[in-house]
Short mmCIF file of C-alpha atoms and ligand atoms in Angstrom, two decimals:
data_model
loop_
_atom_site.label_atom_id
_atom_site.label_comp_id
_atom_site.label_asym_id
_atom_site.label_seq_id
_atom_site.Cartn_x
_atom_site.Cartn_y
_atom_site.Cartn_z
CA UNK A 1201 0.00 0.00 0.00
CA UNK A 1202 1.41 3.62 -0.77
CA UNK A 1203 1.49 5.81 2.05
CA UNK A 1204 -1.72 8.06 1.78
CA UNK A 1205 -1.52 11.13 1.30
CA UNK A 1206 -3.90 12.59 3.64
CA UNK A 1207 -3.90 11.72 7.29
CA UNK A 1208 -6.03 12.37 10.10
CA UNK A 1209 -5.34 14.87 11.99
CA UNK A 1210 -3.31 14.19 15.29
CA UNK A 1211 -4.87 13.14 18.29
CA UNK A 1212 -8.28 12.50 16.09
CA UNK A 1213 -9.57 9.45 15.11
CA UNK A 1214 -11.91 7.30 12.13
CA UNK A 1215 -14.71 5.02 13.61
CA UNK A 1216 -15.31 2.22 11.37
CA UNK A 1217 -17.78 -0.18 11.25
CA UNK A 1218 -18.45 -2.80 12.88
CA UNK A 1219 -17.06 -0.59 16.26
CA UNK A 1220 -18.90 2.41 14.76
CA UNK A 1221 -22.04 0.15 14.89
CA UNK A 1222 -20.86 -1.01 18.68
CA UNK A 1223 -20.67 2.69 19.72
CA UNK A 1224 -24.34 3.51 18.12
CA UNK A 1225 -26.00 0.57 19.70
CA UNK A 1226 -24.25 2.06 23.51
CA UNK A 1227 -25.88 5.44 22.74
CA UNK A 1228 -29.19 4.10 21.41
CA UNK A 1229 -29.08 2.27 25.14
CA UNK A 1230 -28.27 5.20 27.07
CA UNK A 1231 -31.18 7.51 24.73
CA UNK A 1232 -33.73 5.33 25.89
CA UNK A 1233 -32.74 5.21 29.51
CA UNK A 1234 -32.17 8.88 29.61
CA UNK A 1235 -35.52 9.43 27.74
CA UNK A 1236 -36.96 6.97 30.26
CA UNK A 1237 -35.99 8.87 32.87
CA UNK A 1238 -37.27 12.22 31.64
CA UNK A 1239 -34.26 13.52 29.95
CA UNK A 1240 -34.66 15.36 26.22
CA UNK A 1241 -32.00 15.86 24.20
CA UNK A 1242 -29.88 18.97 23.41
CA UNK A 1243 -27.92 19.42 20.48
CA UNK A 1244 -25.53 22.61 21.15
CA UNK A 1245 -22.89 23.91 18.38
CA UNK A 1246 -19.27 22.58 18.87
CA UNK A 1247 -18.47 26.31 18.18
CA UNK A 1248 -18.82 28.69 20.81
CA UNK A 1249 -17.33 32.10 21.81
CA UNK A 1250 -14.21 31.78 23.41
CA UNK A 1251 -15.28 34.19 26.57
CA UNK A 1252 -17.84 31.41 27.24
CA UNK A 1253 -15.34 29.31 28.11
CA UNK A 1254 -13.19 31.25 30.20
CA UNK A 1255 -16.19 32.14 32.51
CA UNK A 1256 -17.38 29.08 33.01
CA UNK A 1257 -14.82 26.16 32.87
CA UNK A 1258 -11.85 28.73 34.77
CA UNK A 1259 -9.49 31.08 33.20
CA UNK A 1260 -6.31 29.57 35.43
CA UNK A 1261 -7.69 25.46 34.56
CA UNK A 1262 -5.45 23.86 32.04
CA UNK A 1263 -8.46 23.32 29.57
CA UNK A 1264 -9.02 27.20 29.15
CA UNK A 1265 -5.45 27.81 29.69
CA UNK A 1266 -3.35 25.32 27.17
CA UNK A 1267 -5.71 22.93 25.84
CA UNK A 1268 -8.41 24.84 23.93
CA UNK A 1269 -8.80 24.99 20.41
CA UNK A 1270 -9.20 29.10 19.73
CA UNK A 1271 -8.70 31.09 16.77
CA UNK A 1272 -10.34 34.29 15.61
CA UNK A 1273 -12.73 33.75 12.53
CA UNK A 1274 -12.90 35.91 9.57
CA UNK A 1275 -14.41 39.03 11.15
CA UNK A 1276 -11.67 38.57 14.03
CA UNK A 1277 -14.21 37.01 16.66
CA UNK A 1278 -12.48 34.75 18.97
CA UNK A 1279 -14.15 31.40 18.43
CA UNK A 1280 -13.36 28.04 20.07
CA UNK A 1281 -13.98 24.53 19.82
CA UNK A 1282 -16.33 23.26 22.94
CA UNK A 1283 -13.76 21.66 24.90
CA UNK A 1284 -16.84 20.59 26.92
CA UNK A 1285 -20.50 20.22 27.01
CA UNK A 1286 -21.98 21.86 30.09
CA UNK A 1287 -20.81 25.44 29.24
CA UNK A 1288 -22.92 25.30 25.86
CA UNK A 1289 -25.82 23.61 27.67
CA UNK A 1290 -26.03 26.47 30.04
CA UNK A 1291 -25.30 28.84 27.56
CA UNK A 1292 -28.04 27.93 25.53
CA UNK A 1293 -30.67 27.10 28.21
CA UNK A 1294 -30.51 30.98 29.10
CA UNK A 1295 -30.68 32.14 25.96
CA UNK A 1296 -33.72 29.38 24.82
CA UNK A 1297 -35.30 30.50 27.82
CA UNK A 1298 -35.71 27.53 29.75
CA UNK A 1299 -33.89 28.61 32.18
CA UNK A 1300 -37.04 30.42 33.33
CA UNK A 1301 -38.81 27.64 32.49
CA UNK A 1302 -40.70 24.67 34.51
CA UNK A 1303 -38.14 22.66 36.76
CA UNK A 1304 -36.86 20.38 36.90
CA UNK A 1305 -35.28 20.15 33.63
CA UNK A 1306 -33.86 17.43 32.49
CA UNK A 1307 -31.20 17.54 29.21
CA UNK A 1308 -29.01 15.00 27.84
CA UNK A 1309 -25.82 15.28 24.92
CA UNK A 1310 -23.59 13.00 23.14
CA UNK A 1311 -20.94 14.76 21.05
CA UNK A 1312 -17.70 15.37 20.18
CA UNK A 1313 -15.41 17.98 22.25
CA UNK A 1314 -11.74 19.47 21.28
CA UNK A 1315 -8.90 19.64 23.96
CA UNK A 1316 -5.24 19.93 22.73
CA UNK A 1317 -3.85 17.44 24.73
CA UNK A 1318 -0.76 14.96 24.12
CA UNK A 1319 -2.51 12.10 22.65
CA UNK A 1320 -1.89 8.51 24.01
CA UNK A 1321 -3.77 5.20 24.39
CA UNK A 1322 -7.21 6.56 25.53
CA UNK A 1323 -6.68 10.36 25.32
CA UNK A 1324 -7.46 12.37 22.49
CA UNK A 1325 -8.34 16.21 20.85
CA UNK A 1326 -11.27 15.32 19.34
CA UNK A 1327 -13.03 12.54 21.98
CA UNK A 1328 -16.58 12.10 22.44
CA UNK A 1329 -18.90 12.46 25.89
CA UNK A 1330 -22.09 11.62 26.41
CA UNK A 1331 -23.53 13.80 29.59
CA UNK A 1332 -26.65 14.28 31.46
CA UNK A 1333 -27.30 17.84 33.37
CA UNK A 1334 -30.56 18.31 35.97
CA UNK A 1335 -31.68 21.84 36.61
CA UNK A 1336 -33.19 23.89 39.15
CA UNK A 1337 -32.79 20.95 42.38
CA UNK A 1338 -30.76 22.23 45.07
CA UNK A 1339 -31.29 18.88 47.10
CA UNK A 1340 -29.18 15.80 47.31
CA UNK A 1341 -31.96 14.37 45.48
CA UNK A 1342 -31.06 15.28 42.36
CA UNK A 1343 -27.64 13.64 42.41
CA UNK A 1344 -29.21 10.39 43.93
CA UNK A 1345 -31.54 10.43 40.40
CA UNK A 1346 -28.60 11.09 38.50
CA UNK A 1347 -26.05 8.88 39.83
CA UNK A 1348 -28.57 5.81 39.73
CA UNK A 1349 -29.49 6.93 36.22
CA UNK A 1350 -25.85 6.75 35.05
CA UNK A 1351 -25.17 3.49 36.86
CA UNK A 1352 -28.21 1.84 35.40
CA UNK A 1353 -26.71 3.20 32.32
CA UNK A 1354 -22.96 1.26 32.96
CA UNK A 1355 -24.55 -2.32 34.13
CA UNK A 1356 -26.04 -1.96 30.85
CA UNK A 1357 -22.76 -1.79 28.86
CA UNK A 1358 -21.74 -4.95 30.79
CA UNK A 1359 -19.75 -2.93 33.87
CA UNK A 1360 -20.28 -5.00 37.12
CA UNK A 1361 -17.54 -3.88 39.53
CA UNK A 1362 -16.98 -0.05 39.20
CA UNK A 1363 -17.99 1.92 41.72
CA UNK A 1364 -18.17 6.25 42.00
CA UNK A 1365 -15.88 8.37 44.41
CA UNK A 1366 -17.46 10.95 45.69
CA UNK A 1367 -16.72 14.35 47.15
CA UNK A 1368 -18.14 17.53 48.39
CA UNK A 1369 -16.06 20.99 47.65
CA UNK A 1370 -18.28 22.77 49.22
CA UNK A 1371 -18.89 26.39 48.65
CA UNK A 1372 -17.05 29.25 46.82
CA UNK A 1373 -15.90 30.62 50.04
CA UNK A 1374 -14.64 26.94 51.27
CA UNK A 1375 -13.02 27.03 48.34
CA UNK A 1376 -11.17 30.02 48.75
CA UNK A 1377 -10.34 29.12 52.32
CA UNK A 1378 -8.96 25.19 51.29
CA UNK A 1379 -7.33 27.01 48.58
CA UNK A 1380 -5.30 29.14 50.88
CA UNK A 1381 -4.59 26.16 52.96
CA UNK A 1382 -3.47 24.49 49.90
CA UNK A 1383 -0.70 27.30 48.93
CA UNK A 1384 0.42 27.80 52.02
CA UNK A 1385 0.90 24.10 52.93
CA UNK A 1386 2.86 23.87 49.18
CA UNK A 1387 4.49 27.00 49.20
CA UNK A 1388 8.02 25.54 51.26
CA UNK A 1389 7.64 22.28 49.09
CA UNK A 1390 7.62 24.04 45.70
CA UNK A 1391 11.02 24.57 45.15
CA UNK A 1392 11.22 21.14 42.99
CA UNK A 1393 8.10 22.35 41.03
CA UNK A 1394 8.34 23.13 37.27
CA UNK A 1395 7.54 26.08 36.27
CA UNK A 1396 3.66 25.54 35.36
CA UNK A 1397 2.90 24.01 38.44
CA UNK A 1398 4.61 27.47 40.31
CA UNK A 1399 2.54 29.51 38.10
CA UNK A 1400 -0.72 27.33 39.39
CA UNK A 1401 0.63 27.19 43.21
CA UNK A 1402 0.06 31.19 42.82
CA UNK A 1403 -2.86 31.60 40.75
CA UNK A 1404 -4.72 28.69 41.75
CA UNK A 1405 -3.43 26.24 44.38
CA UNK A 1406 -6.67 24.16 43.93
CA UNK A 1407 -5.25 23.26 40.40
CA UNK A 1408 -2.53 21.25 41.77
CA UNK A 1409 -4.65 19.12 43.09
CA UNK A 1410 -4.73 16.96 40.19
CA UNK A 1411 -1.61 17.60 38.86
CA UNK A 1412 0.58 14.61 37.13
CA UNK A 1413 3.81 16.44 38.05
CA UNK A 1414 5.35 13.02 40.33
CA UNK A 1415 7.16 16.43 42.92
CA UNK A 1416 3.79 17.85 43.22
CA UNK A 1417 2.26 14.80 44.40
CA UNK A 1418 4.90 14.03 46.11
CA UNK A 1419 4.06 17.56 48.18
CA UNK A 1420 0.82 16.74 48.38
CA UNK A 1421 1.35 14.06 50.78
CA UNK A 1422 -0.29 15.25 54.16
CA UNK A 1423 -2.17 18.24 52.63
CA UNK A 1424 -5.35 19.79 54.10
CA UNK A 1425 -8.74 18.24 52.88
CA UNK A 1426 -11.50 20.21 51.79
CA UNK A 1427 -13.25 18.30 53.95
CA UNK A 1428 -11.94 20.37 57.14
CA UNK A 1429 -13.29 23.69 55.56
CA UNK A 1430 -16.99 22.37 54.66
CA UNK A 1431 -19.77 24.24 56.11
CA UNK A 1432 -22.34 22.84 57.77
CA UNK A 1433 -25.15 22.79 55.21
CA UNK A 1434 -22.43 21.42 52.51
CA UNK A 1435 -21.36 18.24 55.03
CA UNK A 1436 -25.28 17.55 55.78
CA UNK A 1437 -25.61 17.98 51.78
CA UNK A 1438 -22.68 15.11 51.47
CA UNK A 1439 -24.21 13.19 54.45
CA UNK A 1440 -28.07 12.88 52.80
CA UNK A 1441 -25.94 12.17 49.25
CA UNK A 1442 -24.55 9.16 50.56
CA UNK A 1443 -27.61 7.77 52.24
CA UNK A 1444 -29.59 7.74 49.06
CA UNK A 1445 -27.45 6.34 47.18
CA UNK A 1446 -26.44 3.61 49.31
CA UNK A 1447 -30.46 3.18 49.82
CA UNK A 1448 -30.63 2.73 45.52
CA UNK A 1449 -28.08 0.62 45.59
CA UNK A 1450 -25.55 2.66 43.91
CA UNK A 1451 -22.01 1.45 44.74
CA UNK A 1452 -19.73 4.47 45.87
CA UNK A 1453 -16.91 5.82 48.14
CA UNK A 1454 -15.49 8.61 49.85
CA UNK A 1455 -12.63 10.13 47.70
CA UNK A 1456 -11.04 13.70 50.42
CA UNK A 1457 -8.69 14.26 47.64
CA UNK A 1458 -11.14 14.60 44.69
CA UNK A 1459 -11.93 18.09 43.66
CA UNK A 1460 -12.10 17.98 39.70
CA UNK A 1461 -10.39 20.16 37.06
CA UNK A 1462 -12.99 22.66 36.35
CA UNK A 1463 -13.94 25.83 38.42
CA UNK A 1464 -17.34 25.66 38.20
CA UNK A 1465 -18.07 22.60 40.78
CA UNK A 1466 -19.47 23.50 44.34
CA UNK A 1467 -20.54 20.70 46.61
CA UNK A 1468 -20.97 17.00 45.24
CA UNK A 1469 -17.94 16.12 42.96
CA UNK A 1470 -17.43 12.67 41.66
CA UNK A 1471 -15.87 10.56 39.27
CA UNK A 1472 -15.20 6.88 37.97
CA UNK A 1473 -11.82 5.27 37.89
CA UNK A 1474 -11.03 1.88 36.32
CA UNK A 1475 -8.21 -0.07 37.19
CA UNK A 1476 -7.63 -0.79 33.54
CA UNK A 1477 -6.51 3.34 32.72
CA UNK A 1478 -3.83 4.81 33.67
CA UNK A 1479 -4.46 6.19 37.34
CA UNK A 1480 -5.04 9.52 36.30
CA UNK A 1481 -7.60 8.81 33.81
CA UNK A 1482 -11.23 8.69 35.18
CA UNK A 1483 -14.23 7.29 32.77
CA UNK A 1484 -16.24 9.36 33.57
CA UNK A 1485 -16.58 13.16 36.04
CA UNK A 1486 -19.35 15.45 37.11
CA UNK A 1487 -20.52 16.92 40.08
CA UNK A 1488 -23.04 20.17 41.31
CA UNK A 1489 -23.05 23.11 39.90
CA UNK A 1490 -25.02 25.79 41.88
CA UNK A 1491 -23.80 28.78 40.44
CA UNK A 1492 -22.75 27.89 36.70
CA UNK A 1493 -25.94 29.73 34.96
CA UNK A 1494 -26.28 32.76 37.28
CA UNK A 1495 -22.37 33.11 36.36
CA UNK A 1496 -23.21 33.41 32.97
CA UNK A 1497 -26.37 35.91 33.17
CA UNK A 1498 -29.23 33.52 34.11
CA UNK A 1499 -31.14 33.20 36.71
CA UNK A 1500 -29.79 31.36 40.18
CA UNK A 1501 -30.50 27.83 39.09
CA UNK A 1502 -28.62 24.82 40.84
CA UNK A 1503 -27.83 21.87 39.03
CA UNK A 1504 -26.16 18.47 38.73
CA UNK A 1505 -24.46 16.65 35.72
CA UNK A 1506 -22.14 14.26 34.48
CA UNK A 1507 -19.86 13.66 31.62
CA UNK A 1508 -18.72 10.27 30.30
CA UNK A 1509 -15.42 9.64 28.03
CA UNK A 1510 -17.47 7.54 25.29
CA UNK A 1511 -14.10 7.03 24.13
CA UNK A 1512 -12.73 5.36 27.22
CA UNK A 1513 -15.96 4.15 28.08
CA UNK A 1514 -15.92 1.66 24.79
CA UNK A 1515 -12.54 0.90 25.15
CA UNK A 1516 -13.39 -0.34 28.64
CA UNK A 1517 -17.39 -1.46 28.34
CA UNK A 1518 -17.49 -5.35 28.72
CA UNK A 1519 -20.83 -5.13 26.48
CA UNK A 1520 -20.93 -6.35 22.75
CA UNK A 1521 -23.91 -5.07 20.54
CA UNK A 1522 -26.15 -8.01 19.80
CA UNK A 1523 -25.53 -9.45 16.61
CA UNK A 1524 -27.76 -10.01 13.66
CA UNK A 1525 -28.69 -12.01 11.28
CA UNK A 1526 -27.87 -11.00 7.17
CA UNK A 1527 -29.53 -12.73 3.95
CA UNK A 1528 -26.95 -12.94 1.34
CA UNK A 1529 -28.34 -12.41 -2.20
CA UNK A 1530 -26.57 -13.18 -5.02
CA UNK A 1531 -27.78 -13.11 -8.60
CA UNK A 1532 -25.95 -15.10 -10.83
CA UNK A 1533 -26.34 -12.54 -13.62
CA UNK A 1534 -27.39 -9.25 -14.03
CA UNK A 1535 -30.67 -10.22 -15.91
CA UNK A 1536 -31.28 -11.51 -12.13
CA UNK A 1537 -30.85 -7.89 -10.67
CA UNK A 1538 -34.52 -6.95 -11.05
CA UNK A 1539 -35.55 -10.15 -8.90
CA UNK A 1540 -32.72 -9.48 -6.55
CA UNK A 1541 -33.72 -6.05 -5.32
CA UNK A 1542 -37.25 -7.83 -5.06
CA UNK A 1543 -36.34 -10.34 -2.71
CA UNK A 1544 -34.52 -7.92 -0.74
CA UNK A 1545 -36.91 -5.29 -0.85
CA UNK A 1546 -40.02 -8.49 0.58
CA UNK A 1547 -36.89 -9.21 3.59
CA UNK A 1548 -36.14 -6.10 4.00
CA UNK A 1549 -40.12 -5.38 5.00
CA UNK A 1550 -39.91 -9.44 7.75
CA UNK A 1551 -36.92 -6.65 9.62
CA UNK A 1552 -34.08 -8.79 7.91
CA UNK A 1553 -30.67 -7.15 7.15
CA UNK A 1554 -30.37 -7.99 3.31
CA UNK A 1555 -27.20 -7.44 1.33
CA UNK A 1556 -27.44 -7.84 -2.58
CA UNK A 1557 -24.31 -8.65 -4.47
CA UNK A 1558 -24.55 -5.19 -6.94
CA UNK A 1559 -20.98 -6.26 -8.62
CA UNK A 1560 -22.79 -10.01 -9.86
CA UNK A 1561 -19.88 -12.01 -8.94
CA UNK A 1562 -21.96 -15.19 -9.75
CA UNK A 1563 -22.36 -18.07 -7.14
CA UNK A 1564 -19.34 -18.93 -6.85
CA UNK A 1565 -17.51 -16.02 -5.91
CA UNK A 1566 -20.61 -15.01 -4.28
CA UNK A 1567 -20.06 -17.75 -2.07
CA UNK A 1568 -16.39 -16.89 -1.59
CA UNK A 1569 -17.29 -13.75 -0.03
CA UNK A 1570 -20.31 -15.54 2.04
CA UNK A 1571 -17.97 -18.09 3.41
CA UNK A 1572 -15.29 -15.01 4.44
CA UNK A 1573 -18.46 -13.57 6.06
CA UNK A 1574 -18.54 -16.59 8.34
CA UNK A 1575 -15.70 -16.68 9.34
CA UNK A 1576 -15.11 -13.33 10.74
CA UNK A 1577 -18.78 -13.26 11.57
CA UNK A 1578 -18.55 -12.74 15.11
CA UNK A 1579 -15.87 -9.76 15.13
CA UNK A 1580 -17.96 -8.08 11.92
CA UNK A 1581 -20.80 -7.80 14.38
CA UNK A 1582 -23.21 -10.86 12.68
CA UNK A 1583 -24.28 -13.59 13.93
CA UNK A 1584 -22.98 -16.99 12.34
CA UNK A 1585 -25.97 -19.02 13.49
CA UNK A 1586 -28.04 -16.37 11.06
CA UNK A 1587 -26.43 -16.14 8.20
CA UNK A 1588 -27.97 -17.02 4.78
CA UNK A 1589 -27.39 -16.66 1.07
CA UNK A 1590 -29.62 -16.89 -1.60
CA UNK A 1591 -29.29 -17.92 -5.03
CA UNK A 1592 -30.91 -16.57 -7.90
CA UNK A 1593 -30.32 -17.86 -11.70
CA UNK A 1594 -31.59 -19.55 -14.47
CA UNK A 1595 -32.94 -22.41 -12.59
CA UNK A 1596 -34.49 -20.37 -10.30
CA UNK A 1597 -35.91 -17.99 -13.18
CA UNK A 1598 -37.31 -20.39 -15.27
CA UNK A 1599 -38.88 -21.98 -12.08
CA UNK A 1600 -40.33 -19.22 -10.03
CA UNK A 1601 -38.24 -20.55 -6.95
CA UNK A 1602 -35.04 -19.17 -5.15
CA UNK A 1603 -32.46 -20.69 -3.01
CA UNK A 1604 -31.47 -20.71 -0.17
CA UNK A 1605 -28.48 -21.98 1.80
CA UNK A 1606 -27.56 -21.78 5.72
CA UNK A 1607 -24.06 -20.78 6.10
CA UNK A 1608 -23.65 -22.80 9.28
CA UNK A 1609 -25.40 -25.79 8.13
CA UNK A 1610 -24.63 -25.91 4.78
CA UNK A 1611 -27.94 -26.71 4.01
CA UNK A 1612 -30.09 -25.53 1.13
CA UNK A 1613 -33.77 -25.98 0.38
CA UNK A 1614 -35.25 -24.25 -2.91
CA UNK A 1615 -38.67 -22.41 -2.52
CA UNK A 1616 -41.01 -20.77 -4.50
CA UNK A 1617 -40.96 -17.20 -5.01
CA UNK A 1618 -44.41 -16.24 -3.54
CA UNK A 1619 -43.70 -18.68 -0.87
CA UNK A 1620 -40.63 -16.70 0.15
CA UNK A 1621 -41.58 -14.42 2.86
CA UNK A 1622 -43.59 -17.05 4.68
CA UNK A 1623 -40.31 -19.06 4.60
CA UNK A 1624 -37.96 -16.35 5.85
CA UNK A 1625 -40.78 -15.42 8.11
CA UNK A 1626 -40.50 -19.37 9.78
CA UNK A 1627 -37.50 -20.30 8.88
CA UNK A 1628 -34.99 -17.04 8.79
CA UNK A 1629 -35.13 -14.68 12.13
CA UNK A 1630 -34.29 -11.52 11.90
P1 LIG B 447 -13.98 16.38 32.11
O1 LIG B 447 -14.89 17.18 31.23
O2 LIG B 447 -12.56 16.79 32.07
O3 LIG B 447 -14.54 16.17 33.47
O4 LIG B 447 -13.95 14.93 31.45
C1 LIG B 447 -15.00 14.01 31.56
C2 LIG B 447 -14.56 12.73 30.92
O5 LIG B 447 -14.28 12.96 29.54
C3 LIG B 447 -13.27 12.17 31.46
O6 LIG B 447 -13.52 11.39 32.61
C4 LIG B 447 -12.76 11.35 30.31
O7 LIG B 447 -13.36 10.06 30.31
C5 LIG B 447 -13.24 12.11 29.12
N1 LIG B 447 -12.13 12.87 28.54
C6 LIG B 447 -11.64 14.07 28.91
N2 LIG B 447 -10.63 14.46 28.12
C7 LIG B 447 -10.46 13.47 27.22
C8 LIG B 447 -9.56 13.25 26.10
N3 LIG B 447 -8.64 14.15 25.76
N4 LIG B 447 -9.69 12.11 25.39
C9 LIG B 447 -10.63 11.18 25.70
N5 LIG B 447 -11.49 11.33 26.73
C10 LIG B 447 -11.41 12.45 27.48
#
């Protein structure tokens, strides 16, 4: 093979069938649970102003600060590419007016977002999430709906031992306080800091948190926890959290150190780890957002979300889509064409997944490329056990019959024509 001449951009990715087809049947899951659960769908642009951004995720964060795709467009407007979802989704809510609008309010995405990170196994700049956000309930209810919600949503993709750490951050003003704790506990431990995480220790301590740097974890060690600076609404917040998700069965534990990347968190923070990334990938984040949309011009509206990784999340997701069954047709020559798109059109209707041979190979090779259809059945997403081709020639022309042949059992039986769809119908599932 030449070397192509085009490539993909770095850190971005093609989906291909059949993994393409695994991915859609993992979002047409989660649609119908979120849709079960009262959750519409909101479609926001991937472009948005850059300002947006800035307010919302945290002008010191690393997303706003190195990772974000921003350029000016043609008129010189700073645009970027949505580095995340729940920016736009509050963005839009105000200026759709639902943020006015009956609560709760229930919205759910699945899109691509940009970051400009250093790609590796399971990190990318263009990755997918799929995300849930609840407006306008400033009770621990809300996150007990959600969190159930999005683990109903991972025992469905086959997950059976993860489990959620949880946090509470608290308020702005616990914030600020931890964060003061935070510098001054790091400030004599920061001489072995590079010179990012220096620039962090004095514009944000709370950045460091999460930092990869091996001396600032190192420093770390012994810290304060946010915990200490919670007030007392935010620990009985935490405290009724936990109960009601222990009461729905939702498997989770207490993470002091969590605090997530973005600025805009206050109170419940959580995430999901799996053992199988590396330890400072998570699946999945979210947490509480009380004062995201009043930030931004809207009205004071609390709310809860989370983001997944679909990206990690299929890498990782034990779950295989079901497979399915295919009819084979193969004409032997093109006079059979007509008659070919019949028959697929009549399985098409019994819910069959029909294939026609357009290039007329003949039976033969027709076979050829049914029998390497077999054989990598299972990884091309059909199922062997279903598989069927069907013959149409001269014989079967002159007769008013077709044929048809099990790919597992080698057997064949010829039919009549008009019989056909009764004989998929008993014989043929879809
Ligand atoms: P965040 O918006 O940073 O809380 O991220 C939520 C989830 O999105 C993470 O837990 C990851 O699973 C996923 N994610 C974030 N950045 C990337 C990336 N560069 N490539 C793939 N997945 C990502």
């Amino acid at each position: 093979m030449t070397a192509p001449r085009y490539r993909a951009v770095k850190g971005t990715r093609d989906l291909l069938p059949p993994e393409s087809e695994r991915w859609d049947a993992a979002e047409r899951l989660g649609r119908e649970l979120f849709r079960s659960h009262g959750y519409g769908e909101i479609r926001t642009p991937a472009l948005e102003d850059t300002a947006l951004f800035a307010r919302s995720v945290g002008e010191t964060t690393d997303i706003v600060h190195k990772e974000m795709y921003t350029f000016p467009d043609r008129k010189g407007r700073s645009l970027t590419l949505r580095p995340e979802n729940t920016a736009g989704v509050a963005r839009a809510i105000i200026e759709n007016g639902l943020a006015a609008g009956p609560m709760p309010l229930r919205l759910y995405y699945m899109g691509q977002q940009f970051r400009y990170e250093r790609p590796q196994a399971g990190r990318y700049r263009e990755f997918r999430q799929i995300g849930a956000e609840l407006f306008g309930v400033p009770g621990p209810e809300a996150e007990a709906e959600l969190l159930e919600m999005l683990f109903e949503f991972l025992r469905s993709l086959g997950f059976q031992k993860l489990s959620i750490a949880l946090n509470s951050v608290g308020t702005a003003e616990t914030r600020a306080a931890f964060g003061e704790a935070v510098r001054e506990y790091l400030e004599p431990r920061a001489s072995a800091f590079g010179a990012d995480e220096r620039r962090k220790l004095a514009e944000n301590p709370l950045r460091l948190l999460d930092s990869r740097d091996p001396a600032v974890r190192e420093a770390l060690a012994g810290s304060p926890r946010v915990t200490d600076f919670l007030d007392a609404e935010s620990r009985e917040h935490h405290a009724r959290v936990r109960v009601l998700l222990t009461e729905a069965g939702v498997p989770h534990y207490e993470e002091p150190s969590l605090v997530r990347g973005l600025d805009y968190y206050t109170r419940t923070v959580f995430e999901v780890i799996s053992k199988d990334l590396s330890a400072q990938d998570a699946v999945l984040g979210g947490g509480r957002y009380d004062r995201l949309v009043e930030s931004l011009g809207g009205p004071p509206l609390p709310a809860v979300g989370f983001a997944i990784g679909e990206d990690r999340l299929m890498q990782l997701a034990p779950y295989r889509a079901a497979s399915r069954g295919l009819l084979l047709v193969l004409p032997q020559t093109r006079e059979d064409l007509p008659d070919a798109f019949g028959v697929a059109r009549e399985a098409r209707r019994l819910g069959l997944a029909v294939e026609v041979d357009l290039l007329v190979r003949g039976f033969r090779k027709g076979m050829i490329r049914a029998n390497a259809l077999y054989e990598g059945a299972g990884e091309l997403g059909w199922d062997p056990e279903r598989l069927y081709a069907l013959f149409l020639g001269e014989a079967e022309r002159a007769r008013s019959t077709v044929t048809i042949k099990s790919l597992s059992s080698g057997e064949q039986e010829t039919v009549p024509r008009a019989a056909l769809a009764e004989f998929l119908r008993a014989r043929v599932p879809a």
